[in-house]
Structures are given as C-alpha cells and as structure tokens.
Coordinates of C-alpha atoms and ligand atoms in Angstrom, one line a residue:
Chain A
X17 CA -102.3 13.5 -12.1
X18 CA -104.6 14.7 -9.4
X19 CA -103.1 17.8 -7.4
X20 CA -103.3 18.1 -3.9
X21 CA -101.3 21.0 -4.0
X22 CA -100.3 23.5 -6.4
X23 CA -97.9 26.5 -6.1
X24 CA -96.6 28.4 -8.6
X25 CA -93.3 30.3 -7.5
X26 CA -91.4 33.4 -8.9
X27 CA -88.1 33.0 -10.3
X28 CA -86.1 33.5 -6.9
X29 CA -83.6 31.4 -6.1
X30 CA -84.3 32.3 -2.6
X31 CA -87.9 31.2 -2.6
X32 CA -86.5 27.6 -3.3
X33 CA -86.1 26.6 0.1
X34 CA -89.4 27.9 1.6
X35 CA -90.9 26.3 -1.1
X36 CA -89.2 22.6 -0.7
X37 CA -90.0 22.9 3.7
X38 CA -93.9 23.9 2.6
X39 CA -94.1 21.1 0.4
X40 CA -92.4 18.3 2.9
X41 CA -94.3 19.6 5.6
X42 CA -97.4 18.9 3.8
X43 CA -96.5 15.6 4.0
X44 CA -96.4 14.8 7.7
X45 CA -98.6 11.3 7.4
X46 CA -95.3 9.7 7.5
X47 CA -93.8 11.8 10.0
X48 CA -96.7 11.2 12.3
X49 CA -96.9 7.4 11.8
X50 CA -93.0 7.8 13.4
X51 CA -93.9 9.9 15.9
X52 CA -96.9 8.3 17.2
X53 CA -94.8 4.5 17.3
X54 CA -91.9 7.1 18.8
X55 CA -94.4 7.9 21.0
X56 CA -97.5 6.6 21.6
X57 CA -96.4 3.1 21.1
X58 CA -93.6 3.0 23.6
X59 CA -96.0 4.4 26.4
X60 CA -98.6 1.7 25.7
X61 CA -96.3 -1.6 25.5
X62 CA -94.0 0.0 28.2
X63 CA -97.4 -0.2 30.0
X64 CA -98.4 -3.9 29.0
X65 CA -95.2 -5.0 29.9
X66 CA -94.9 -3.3 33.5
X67 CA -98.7 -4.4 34.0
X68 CA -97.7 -8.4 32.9
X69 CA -94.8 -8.3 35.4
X70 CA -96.3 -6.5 38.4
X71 CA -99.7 -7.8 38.8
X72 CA -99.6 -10.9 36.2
X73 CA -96.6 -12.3 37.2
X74 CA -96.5 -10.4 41.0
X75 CA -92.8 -9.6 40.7
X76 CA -92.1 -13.3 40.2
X77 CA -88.5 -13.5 38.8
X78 CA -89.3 -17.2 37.9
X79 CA -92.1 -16.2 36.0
X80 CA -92.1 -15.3 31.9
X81 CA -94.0 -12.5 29.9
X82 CA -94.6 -13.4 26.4
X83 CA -94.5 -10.6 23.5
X84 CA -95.6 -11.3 19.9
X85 CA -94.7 -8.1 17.9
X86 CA -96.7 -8.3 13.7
X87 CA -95.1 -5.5 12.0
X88 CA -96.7 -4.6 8.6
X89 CA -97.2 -0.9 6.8
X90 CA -100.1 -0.5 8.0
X91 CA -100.3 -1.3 11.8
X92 CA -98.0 -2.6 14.6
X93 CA -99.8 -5.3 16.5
X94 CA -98.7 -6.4 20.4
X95 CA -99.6 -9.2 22.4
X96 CA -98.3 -9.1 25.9
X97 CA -99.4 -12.3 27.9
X98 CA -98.1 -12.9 31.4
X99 CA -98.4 -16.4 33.7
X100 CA -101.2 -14.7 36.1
X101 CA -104.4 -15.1 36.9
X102 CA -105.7 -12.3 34.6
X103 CA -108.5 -9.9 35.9
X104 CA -111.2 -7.9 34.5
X105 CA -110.2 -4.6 33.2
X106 CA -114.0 -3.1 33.1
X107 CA -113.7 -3.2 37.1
X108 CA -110.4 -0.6 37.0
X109 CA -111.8 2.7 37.5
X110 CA -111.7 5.8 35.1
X111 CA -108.3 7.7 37.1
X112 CA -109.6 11.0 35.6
X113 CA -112.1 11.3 38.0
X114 CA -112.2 13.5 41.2
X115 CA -111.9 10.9 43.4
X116 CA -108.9 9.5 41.7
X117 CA -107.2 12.0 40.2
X118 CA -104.6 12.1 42.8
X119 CA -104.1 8.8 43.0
X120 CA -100.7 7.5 42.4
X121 CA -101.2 4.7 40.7
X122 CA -103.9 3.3 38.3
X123 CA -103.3 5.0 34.8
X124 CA -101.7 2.3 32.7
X125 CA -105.1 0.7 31.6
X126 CA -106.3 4.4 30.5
X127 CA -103.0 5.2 28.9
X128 CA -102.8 2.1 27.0
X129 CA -106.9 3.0 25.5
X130 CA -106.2 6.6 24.7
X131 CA -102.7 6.2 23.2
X132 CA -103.3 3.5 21.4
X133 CA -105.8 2.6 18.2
X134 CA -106.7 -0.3 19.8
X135 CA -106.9 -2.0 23.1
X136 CA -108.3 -5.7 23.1
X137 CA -107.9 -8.9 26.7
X138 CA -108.3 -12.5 26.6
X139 CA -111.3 -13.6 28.5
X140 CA -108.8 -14.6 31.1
X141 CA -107.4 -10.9 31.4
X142 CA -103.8 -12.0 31.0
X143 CA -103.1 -11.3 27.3
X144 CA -103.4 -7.9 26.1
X145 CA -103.2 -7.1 22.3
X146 CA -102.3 -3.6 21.6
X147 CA -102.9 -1.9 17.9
X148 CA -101.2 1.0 16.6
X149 CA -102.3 2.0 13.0
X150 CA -99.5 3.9 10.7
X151 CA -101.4 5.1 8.6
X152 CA -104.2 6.2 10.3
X153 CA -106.0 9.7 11.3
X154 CA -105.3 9.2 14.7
X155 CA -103.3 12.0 16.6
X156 CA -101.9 11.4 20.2
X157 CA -105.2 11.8 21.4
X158 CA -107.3 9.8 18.9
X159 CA -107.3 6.5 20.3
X160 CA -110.0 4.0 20.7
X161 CA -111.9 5.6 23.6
X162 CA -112.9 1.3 24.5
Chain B
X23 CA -79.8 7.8 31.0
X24 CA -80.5 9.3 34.3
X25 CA -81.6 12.1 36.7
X26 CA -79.2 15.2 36.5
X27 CA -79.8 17.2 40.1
X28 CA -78.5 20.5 40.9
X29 CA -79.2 23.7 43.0
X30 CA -80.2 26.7 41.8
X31 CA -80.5 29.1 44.5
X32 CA -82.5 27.4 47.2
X33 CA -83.9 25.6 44.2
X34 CA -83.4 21.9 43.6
X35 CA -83.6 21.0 40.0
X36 CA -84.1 17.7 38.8
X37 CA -83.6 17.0 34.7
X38 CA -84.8 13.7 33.8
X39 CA -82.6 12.3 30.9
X40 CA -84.2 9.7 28.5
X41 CA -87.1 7.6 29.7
X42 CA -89.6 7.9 33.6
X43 CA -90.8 4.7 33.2
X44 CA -91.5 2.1 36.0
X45 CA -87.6 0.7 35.8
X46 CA -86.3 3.8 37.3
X47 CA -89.0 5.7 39.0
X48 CA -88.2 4.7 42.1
X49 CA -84.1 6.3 41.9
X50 CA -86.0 9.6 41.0
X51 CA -88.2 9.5 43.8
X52 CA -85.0 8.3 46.1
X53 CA -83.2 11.3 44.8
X54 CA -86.0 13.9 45.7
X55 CA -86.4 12.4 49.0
X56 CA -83.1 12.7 50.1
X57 CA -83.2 16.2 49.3
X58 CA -86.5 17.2 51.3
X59 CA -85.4 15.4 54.6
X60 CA -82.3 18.1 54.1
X61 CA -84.7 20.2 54.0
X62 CA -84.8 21.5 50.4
X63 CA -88.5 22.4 49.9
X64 CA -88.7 23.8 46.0
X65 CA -88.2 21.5 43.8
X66 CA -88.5 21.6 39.7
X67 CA -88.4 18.6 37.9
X68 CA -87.2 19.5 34.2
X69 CA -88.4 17.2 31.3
X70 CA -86.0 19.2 28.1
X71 CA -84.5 15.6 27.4
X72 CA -87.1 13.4 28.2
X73 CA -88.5 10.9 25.6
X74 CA -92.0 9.4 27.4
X75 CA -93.2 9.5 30.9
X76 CA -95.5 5.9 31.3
X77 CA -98.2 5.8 34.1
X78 CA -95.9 5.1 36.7
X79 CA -94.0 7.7 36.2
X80 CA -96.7 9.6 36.1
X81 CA -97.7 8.0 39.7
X82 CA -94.6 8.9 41.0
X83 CA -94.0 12.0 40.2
X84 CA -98.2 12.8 42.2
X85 CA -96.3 11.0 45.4
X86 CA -93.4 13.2 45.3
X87 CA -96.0 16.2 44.9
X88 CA -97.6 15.2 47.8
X89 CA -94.9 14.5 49.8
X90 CA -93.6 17.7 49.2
X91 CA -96.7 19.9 50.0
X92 CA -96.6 17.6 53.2
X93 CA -93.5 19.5 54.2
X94 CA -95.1 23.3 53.1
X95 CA -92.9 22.8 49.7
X96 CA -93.6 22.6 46.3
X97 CA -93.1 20.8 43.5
X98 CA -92.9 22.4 39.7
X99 CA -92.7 20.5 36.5
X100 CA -91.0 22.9 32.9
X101 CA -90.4 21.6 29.5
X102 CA -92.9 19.5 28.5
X103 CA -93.0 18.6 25.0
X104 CA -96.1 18.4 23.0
X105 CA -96.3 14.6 23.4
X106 CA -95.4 14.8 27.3
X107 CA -98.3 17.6 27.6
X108 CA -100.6 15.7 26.1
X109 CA -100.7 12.7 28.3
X110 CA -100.9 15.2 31.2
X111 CA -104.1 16.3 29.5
X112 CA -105.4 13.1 29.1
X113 CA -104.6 12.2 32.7
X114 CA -106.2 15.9 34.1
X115 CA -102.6 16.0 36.1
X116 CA -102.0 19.5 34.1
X117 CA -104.7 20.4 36.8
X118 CA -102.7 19.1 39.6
X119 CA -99.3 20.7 38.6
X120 CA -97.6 23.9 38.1
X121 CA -96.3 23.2 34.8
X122 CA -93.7 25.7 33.5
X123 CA -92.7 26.4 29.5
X124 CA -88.6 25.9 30.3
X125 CA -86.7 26.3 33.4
X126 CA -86.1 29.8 33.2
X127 CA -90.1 30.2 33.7
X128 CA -90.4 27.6 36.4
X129 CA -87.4 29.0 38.3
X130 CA -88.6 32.5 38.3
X131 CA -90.6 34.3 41.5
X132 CA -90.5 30.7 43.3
Chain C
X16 CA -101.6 -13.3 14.7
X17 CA -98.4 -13.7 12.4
X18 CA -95.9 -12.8 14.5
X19 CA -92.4 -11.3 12.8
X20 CA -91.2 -11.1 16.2
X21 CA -91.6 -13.2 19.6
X22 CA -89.6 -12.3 22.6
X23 CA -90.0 -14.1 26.0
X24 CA -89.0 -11.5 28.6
X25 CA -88.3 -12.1 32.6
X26 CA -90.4 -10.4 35.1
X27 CA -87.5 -8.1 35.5
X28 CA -88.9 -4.4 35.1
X29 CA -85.3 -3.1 34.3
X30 CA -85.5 -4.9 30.6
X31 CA -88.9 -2.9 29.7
X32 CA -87.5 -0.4 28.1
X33 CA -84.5 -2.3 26.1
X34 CA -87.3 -4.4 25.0
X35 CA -89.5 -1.4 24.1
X36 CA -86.7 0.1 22.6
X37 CA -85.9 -3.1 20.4
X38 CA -89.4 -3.7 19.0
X39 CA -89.4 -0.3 17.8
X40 CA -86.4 -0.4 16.1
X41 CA -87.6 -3.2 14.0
X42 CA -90.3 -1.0 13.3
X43 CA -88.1 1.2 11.0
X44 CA -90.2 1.4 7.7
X45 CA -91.9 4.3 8.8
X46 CA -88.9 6.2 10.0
X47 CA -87.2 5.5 6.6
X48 CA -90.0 7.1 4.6
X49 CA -90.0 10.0 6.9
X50 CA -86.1 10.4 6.7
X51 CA -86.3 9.9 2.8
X52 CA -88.7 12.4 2.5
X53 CA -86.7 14.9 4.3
X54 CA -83.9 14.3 2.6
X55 CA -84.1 12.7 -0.5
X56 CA -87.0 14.4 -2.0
X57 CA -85.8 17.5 -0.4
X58 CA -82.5 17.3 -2.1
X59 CA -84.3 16.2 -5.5
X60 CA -86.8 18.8 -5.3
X61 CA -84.1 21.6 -4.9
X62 CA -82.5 20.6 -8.0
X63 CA -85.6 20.7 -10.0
X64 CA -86.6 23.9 -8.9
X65 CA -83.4 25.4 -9.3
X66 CA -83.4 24.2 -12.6
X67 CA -86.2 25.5 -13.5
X68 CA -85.4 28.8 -12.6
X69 CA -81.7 29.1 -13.8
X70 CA -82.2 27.1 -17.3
X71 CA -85.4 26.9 -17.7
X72 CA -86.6 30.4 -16.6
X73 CA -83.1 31.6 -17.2
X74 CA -83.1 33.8 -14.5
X75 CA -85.8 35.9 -15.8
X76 CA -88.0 37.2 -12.7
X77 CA -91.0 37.9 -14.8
X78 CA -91.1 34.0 -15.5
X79 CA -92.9 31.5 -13.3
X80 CA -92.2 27.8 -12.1
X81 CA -95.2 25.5 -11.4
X82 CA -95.0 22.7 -9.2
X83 CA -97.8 20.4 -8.8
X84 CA -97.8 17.7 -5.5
X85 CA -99.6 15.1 -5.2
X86 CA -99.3 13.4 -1.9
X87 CA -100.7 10.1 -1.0
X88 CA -99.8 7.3 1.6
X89 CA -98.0 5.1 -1.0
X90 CA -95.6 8.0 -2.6
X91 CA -95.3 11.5 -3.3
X92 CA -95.2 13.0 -6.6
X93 CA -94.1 16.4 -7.4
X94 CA -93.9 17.5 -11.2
X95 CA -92.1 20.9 -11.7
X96 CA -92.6 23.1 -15.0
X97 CA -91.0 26.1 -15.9
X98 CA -91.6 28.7 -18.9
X99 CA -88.4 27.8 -20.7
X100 CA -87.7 26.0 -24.4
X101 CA -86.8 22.5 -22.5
X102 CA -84.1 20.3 -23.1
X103 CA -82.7 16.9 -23.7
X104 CA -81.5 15.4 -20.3
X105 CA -79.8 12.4 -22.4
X106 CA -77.5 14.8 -23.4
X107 CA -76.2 15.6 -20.1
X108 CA -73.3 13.6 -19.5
X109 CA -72.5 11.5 -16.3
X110 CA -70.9 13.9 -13.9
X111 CA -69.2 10.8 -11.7
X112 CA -67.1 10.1 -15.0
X113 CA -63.2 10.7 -14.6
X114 CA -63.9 13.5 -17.4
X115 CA -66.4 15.6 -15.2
X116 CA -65.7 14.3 -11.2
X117 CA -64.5 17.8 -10.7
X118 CA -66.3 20.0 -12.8
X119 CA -67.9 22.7 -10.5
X120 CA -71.6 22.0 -12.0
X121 CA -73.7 19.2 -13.9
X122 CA -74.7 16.7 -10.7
X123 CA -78.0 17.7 -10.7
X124 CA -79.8 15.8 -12.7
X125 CA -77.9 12.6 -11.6
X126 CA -78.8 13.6 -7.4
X127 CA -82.7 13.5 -8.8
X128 CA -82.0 9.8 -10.5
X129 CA -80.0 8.5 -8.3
X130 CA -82.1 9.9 -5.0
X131 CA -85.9 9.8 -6.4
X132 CA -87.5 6.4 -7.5
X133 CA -89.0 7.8 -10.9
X134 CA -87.4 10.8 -12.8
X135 CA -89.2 11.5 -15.7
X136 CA -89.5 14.7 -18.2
X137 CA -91.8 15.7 -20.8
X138 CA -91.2 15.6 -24.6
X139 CA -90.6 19.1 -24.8
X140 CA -88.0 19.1 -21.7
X141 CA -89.3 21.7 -19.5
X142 CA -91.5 19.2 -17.2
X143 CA -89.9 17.0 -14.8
X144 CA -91.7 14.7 -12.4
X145 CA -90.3 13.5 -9.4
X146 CA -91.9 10.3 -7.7
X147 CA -90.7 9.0 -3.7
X148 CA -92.1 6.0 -2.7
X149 CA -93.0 6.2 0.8
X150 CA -93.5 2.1 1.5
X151 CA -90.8 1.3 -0.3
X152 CA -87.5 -0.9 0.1
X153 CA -85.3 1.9 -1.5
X154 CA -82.4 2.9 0.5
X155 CA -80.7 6.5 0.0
X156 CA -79.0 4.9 -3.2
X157 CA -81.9 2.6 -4.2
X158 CA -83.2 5.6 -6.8
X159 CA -84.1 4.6 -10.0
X160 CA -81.0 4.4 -12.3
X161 CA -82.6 5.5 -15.4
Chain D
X3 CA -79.5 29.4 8.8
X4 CA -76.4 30.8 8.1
X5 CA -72.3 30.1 7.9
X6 CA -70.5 30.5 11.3
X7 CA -66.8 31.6 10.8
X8 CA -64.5 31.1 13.7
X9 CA -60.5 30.9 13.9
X10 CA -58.8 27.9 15.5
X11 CA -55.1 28.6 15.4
X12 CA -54.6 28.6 11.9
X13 CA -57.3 27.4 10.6
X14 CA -60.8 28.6 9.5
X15 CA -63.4 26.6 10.6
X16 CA -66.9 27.2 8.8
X17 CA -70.0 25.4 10.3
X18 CA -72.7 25.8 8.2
X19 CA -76.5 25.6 9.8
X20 CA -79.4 24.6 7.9
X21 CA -78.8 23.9 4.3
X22 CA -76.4 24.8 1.7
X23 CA -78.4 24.9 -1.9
X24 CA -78.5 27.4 -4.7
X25 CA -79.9 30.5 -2.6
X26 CA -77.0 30.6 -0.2
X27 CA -74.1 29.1 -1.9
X28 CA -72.5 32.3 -3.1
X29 CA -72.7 33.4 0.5
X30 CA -70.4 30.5 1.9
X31 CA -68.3 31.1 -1.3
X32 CA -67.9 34.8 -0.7
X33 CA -67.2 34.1 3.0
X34 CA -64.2 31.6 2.0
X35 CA -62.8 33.7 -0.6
X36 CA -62.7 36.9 1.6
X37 CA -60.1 34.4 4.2
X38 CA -58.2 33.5 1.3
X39 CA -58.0 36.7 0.5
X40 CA -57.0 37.8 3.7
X41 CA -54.3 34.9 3.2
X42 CA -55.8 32.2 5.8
X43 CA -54.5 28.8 3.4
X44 CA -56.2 26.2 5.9
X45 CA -60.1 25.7 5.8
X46 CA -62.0 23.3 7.5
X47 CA -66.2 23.1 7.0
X48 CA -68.1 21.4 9.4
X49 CA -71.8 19.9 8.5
X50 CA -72.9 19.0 12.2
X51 CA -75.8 20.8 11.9
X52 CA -76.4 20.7 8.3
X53 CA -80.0 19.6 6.7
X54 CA -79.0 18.8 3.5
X55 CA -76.8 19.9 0.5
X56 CA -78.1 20.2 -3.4
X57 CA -75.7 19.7 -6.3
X58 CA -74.8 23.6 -6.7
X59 CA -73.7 23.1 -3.0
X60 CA -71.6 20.3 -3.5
X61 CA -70.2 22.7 -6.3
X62 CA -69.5 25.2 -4.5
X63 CA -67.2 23.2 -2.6
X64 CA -65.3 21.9 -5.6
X65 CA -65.0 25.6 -6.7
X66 CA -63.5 26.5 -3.5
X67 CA -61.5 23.1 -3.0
X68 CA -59.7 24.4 -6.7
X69 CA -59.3 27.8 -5.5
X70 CA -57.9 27.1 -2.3
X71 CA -55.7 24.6 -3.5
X72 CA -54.6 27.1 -6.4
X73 CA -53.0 29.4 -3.4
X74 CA -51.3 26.1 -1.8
X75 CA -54.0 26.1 0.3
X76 CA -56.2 23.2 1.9
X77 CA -60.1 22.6 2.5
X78 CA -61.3 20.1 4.7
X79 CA -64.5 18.7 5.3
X80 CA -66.0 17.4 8.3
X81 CA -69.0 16.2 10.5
X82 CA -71.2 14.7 7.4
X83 CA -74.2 12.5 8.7
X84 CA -75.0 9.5 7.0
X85 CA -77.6 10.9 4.0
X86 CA -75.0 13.6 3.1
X87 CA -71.9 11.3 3.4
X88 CA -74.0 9.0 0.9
X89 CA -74.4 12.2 -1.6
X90 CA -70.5 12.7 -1.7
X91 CA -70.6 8.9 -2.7
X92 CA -73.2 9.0 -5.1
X93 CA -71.2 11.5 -7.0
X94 CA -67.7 10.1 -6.1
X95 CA -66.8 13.8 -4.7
X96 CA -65.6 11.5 -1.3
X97 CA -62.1 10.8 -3.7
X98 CA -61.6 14.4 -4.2
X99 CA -62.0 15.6 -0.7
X100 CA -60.0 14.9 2.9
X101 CA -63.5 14.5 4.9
X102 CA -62.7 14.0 8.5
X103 CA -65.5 12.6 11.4
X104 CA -65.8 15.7 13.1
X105 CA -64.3 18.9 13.8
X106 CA -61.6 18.0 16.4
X107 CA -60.4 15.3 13.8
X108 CA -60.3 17.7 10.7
X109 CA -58.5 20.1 13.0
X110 CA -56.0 17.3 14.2
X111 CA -52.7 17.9 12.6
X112 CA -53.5 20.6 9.9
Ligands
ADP24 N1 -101.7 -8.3 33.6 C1 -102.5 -8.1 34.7 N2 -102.8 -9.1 35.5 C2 -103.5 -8.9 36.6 N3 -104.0 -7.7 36.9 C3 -103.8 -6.6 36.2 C4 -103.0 -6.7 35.0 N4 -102.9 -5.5 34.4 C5 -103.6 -4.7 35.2 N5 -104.1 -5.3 36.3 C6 -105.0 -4.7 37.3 O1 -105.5 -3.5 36.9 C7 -105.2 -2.4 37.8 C8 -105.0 -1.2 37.0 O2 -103.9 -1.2 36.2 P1 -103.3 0.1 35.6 O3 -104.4 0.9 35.0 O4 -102.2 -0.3 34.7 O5 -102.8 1.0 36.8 P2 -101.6 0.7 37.8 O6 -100.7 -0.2 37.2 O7 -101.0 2.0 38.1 O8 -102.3 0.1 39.0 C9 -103.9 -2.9 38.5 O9 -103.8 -2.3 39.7 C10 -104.2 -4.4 38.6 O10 -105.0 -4.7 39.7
ADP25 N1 -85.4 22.9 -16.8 C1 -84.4 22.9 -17.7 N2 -84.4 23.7 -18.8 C2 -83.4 23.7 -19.7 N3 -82.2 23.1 -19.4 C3 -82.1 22.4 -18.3 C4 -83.1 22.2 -17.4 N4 -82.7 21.4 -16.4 C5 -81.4 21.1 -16.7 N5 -81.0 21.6 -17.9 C6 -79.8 21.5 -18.6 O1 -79.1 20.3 -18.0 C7 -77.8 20.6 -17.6 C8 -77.5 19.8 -16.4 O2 -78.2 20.1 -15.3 P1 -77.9 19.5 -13.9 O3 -77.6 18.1 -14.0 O4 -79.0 19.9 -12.9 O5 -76.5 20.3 -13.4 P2 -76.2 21.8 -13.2 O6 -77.5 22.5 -12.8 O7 -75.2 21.8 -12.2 O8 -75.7 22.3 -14.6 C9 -77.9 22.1 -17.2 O9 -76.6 22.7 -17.3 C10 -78.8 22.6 -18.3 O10 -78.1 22.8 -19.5

C-alpha cells in the first residue's frame, strides 16, 4: 500500500488521541468539499437567485426563476434562469476598484466568479450555470478568476 | 434567525443571527436606522453566529457605514470567521471597515 | 445537464435562502464522509491503537505501534502494527451475545467491523487494516459485517 | 477535555467534554467511584459535548453501572447525539442502560 503518512507511536495510551485527531485532520479533502458547498456554494446560488429575481424578473411576483440542481461526487452544478431580458455580464464593472469600492451594490457577479469553480451565461444573459467542484484544489479563494 | 440589538454603554450592538442575505438586509438596515435618528452614533455589528454574508449584504452593511459617518459616528464590524473574512478580502471592504477579532476588541477604547 | 433536482421558485426574495438551504441539504454525500470520518474511523482507529498497545505491546513502553495512512479521495486506509505475538480475532466472541452484553471489555473488535467498511488482519495477527470509504453509501451501521 | 462534576440535589451529574477512550477512562471511573464512596447513590452522565466514545469507554460505564447498582445505586445516561446513540445500539448496551434526551429529563424524577 502506498503511505502518505507514516507515524510510529510509543506505547502511551495517552498518545492515542493526538495520534487519531493528526491522522483525521490529515484528511480535510472531505471536510473542505463540505465546507466550501456550506459556504461557498450558498453565497454563489443565494446570488443567482437574488440577481434572477431583481433584475431578471424586476421584482415581478408573476414572474418564475427556474433552478436545475446536478448533484454528483464530484461537482454540484446550478442553473438559475429567470423570464428577463438577460444582459451582458462583461459590461458589469470590477467592484474592487477605487472608484467602486464603496459602492453599495454591484458585487454578486464578482462573488459568484471567485467563490465558485465555475461561472458560465447563456448568450441571452438570463441563465447562469454555476459549478462547484468537491473534490477539487480550490480553497475559498481559488475560483475561476473568468 | 434574526438581528439581536443591545446597548453596551453608549454602544449599540447588533448580532446578526443565521444568514445577511438580500431577504433580510433591509430589517438590519431598519434597525440601525432607527437607532442613529435617536441619536446613537457607535455602532458594532457582531457576526459570532453568522453563517454567509451574500453581496447584498455586503452592500448594506457600506450604506449603513456611510450613513453613519454622515452623522460623525462610526460603524465597527467583530467576529468574522475565516470564511466571512475572506469574502471581505476578496471584496477589498476589510479596507473600508474597522474589523474587530470578538466583541470585547471592538467594544474597547470606542 | 441531468438534472436530480428542478425547482421553480417565485420572484419572492424571502424563499432564497429556504431554497438555498434545501439544495444543499440534498447535497449531503459530502457531509456524510466528513462526519464518518470523524467519527467512525476515529472510533475504529482508537480501538486499533489501543489494541495495539495493551495486547499487542502489552503495555510495554519500550515497544512501538506503526500505523501507516493512506488517504485518497475514494477512502482512507489506516493499517496499524504493533510488536506483539498476534492473535486470532475469530476467536473473540460476539460481545452483543446475551453471554457477554455486560462484560466490562471485548467490544472492540466488533466497533471496528461493525463501524469501518473493510477490517482485515494479517496471518500472524498483529496487523490490522482499517478501510473508510469516503463516496460510499454506508451509514454509521453499514460497516462491513465480516 | 475533561469530566465536569456538579451536584443537583441529589444527584451527580458528570458532563464529559471531548472524548471518553482508553487514556481518560480511569479518570471518569476514579471520579465516580470517589462519589460513591462518599455515598452519593444517584449518577447521571451527560454527553452534550462529547466527540466520541471507544469500546473501553463504553466499558467503563458498564463497570460503573455494576458498581453503582451493587450499592443500590443508579447511573443514568443522557444527551447522546445520533453517532454515539447508534454505538450503544451496535453493541445492544441501549437495553442495559436508562439513557434519557438530555440532562433536565435524566434529572426528572430521580
Ligand atoms: N439575471 C439578470 N438579468 C439582468 N441583469 C442582471 C442579471 N444579473 C445581473 N444583472 C445586471 O448586472 C449588474 C451587476 O450585478 P451584481 O454583480 O450581482 O451586483 P448587484 O446585484 O449588487 O447590482 C446588476 O446591477 C444588473 O444590472
Ligand atoms: N493487537 C492485538 N494483539 C493481541 N491480541 C489482541 C490484539 N487486539 C485484540 N486482541 C485480543 O482480542 C481481544 C478482544 O479485543 P477487543 O474486541 O478489542 O476488546 P477488548 O479490547 O475490550 O478486550 C482482546 O482481549 C485481546 O485478547
């Protein structure tokens, strides 16, 4: 068996449970993958979804928003689609800028890129597919930087 | 679920419990409002139970900031986990706000 | 896209986060490999190690236990090896049996079947190895019952 | 990590933090037996804040469960999450024991 890890402990029954937390801690992929759909996930489809009903559908009670959840072990996949005209997301500027840094709006397009692995529109601009990757080497910050 | 205020000395603080999100930004904002045209002016918003922050959340909580400094006050910001940090980071608003470790360290010399 | 799961939301910003809340909730494969990990292989791991130091390495400081991990994103394997003469765990009788539910010791071995996916020792008897599956369907209970 | 030992009327409540495994169980045992010694007869244990248990834990509470009973005594369990209640199933020790929800229900007519 290859070994990624290899300790060899005294006989101490008090070095058991030091040894056991080293061991599982050494083993955060899955911890991560949790944390980062905990996390990461939620802010970017909270996003979407406040996006599709604000400025898609314009706060139009009479108007749907369409999510399409794929769920496998190796990524969650999003589609958000609203009823609106779309728009072009390359025109939304980059809020980290001086000019906008104190803006208050205009971060949800930026969030959705850096939190998530992947940030893809329809040509229309009213569908949005999100990607989050469980299994992948991204941390909070390692998004697709699209 | 829910926005927890209370006074601590001339000190409003504001905990945030579960999600600042665009459904219930705008009750936060409410609350904070109220309590600057009473003429509170040092405000702490605390984030120890708070599980995400989206943009507009973010958004609201640079127009309370604003609003505050308006009125000579000031707005501080304790507890941010490592995930909550992070997107203040990303944003550049850690540049824009005084953000404490706990409450303790936000409350003290303001 | 597949799609496991299609809701069709109103433009109502108050059911964001339910909705957010429900996708990730059906989500839960990576949560269940992290909460297996830190318990089930936590509790398994314990037992081997203490094994190996109280039978095994009966106690004697000078004697050593190895452990050797091996962690990928399908499962984590930890095989244990102490210094001792080894034993025959088909000898050790069920400990669940009305015979044995209230002996003091003797559940050991049966928390590493019943909590692991693969328990497996050496001819000699002083090598056990201990596999979790990280993608798989087993519950707390769904162990292998070997 | 530790055992907490506090009196409510009667009884001694133990809340034990972090895990109870082979390197602390004789220190819970000890802690028990000194009560019983002192003649306290009602014990309840609390796991609300308790990682996980290995099989020389779970012994330990047989042990004391059979001593405690011995002086006419009672142990009591209480506050198991769901992976730990599962382990008392595994090895059928939920039959031997009177394991309660939480601590206000194990306490509830003793
Ligand atoms: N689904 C959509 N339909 C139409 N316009 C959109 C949509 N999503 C985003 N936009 C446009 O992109 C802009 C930037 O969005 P975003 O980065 O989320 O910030 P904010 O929501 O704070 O304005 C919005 O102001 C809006 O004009
Ligand atoms: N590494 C080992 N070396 C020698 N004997 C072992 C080893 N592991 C287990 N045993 C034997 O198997 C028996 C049952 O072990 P176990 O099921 O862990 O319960 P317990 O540790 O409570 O006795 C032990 O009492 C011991 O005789």
């Amino acid at each position: 068996m290859d070994k990624d890890l290899i300790l060899e402990l005294p006989t101490d029954l008090q070095s058991i449970e030091d040894a056991v937390d080293y061991v599982v801690a050494r083993c955060d992929a899955c911890e991560r993958a949790a944390s980062r759909l905990r996390f990461n996930f939620r802010v970017g489809l909270t996003e979407a979804l406040s996006n599709a009903m604000l400025y898609g559908n314009g706060h139009d009670p009479s108007k749907r928003v369409m999510v399409e959840v794929r769920i496998n072990k190796v990524m969650v996949t999003a589609r958000v689609t609203d009823q609106g005209v779309g728009f072009d997301p390359a025109l939304v500027p980059d809020p980290t800028t001086p000019d906008h840094l104190s803006d208050v709006g205009g971060r949800g397009l930026f969030l959705m890129k850096k939190l998530l692995d992947e940030v893809s529109f329809n040509d229309r601009g009213n569908s949005v597919t999100l990607v989050l990757r469980l299994d992948g080497d991204g941390v909070l910050e390692g998004g697709a930087q699209a | 679920m829910g926005f927890q205020v209370s006074q601590s000395g001339d000190v409003t603080l504001v905990e945030v419990e579960g999600q600042l999100i665009v459904g219930n930004r705008q009750e936060l904002k409410q609350k904070v409002l109220e309590h600057l045209e009473e003429g509170d002016r040092k405000f702490v918003i605390d984030f120890s139970n708070t599980g995400y922050i989206d943009s507009s959340g973010l958004g609201v909580l640079v127009s309370l900031s604003k609003k505050i400094r308006e009125q000579s006050g000031e707005l501080r910001l304790s507890s941010l986990n490592e995930d909550l940090k992070t997107l203040f980071e990303l944003t550049k608003l850690d540049t824009l706000f005084r953000i404490a470790d706990d409450k303790a360290q936000a409350l003290d010399g303001f």
